[in-house]
Short mmCIF file of C-alpha atoms in Angstrom, two decimals:
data_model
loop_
_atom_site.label_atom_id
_atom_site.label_comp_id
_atom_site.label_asym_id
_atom_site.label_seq_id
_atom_site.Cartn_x
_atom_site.Cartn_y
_atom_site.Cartn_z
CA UNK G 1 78.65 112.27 129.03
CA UNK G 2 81.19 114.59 129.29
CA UNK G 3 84.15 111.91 128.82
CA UNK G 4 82.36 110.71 125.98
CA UNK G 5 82.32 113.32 124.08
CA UNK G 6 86.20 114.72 124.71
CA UNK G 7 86.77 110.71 123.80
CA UNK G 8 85.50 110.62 120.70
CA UNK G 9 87.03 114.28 120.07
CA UNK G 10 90.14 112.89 120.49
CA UNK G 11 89.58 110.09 118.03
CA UNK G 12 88.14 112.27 115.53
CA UNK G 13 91.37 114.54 115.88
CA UNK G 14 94.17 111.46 116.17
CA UNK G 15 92.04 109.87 112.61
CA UNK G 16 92.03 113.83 111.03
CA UNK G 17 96.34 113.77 111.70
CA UNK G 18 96.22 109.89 110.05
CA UNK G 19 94.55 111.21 107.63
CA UNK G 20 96.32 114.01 106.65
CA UNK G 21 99.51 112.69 106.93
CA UNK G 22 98.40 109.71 104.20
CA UNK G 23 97.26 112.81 101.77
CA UNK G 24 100.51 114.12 102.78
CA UNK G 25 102.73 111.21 101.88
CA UNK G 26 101.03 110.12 98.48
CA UNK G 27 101.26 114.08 97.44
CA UNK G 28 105.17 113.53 98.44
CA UNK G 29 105.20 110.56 96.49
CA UNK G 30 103.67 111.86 93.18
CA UNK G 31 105.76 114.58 93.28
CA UNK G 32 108.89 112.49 93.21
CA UNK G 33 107.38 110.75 90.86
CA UNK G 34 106.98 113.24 88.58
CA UNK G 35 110.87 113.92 88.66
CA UNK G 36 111.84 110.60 88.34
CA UNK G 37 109.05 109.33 86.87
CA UNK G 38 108.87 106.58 88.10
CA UNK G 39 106.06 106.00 91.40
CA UNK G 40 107.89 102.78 92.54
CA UNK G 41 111.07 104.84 93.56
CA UNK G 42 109.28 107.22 94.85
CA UNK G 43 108.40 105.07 97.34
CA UNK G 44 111.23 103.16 97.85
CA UNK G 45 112.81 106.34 98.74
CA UNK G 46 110.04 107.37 100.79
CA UNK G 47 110.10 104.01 102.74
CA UNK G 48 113.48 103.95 103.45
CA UNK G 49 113.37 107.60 105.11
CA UNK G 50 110.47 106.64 107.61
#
């Protein structure tokens, strides 16, 4: 029971980081955007530094 429970703790923490690191990146992205206004760059750029 005990393993279970720490188990699906971890999930829920490792999906909460995914998670937050999407909102992360498309907040990143818009805001690029927004200075070169244009959201395809934005990403290239993006893409090319991960």
């Amino acid at each position: 029971m005990l393993n279970k429970v720490r188990f699906s703790d971890l999930i829920d923490s490792i999906v909460f980081k995914i998670v937050k690191v999407k909102a992360m990146r498309s907040i990143f992205v818009k805001l690029i955007a927004k200075q070169v206004k244009n959201e395809d760059i934005a990403s290239e750029v993006l893409h090319k530094d991960t």
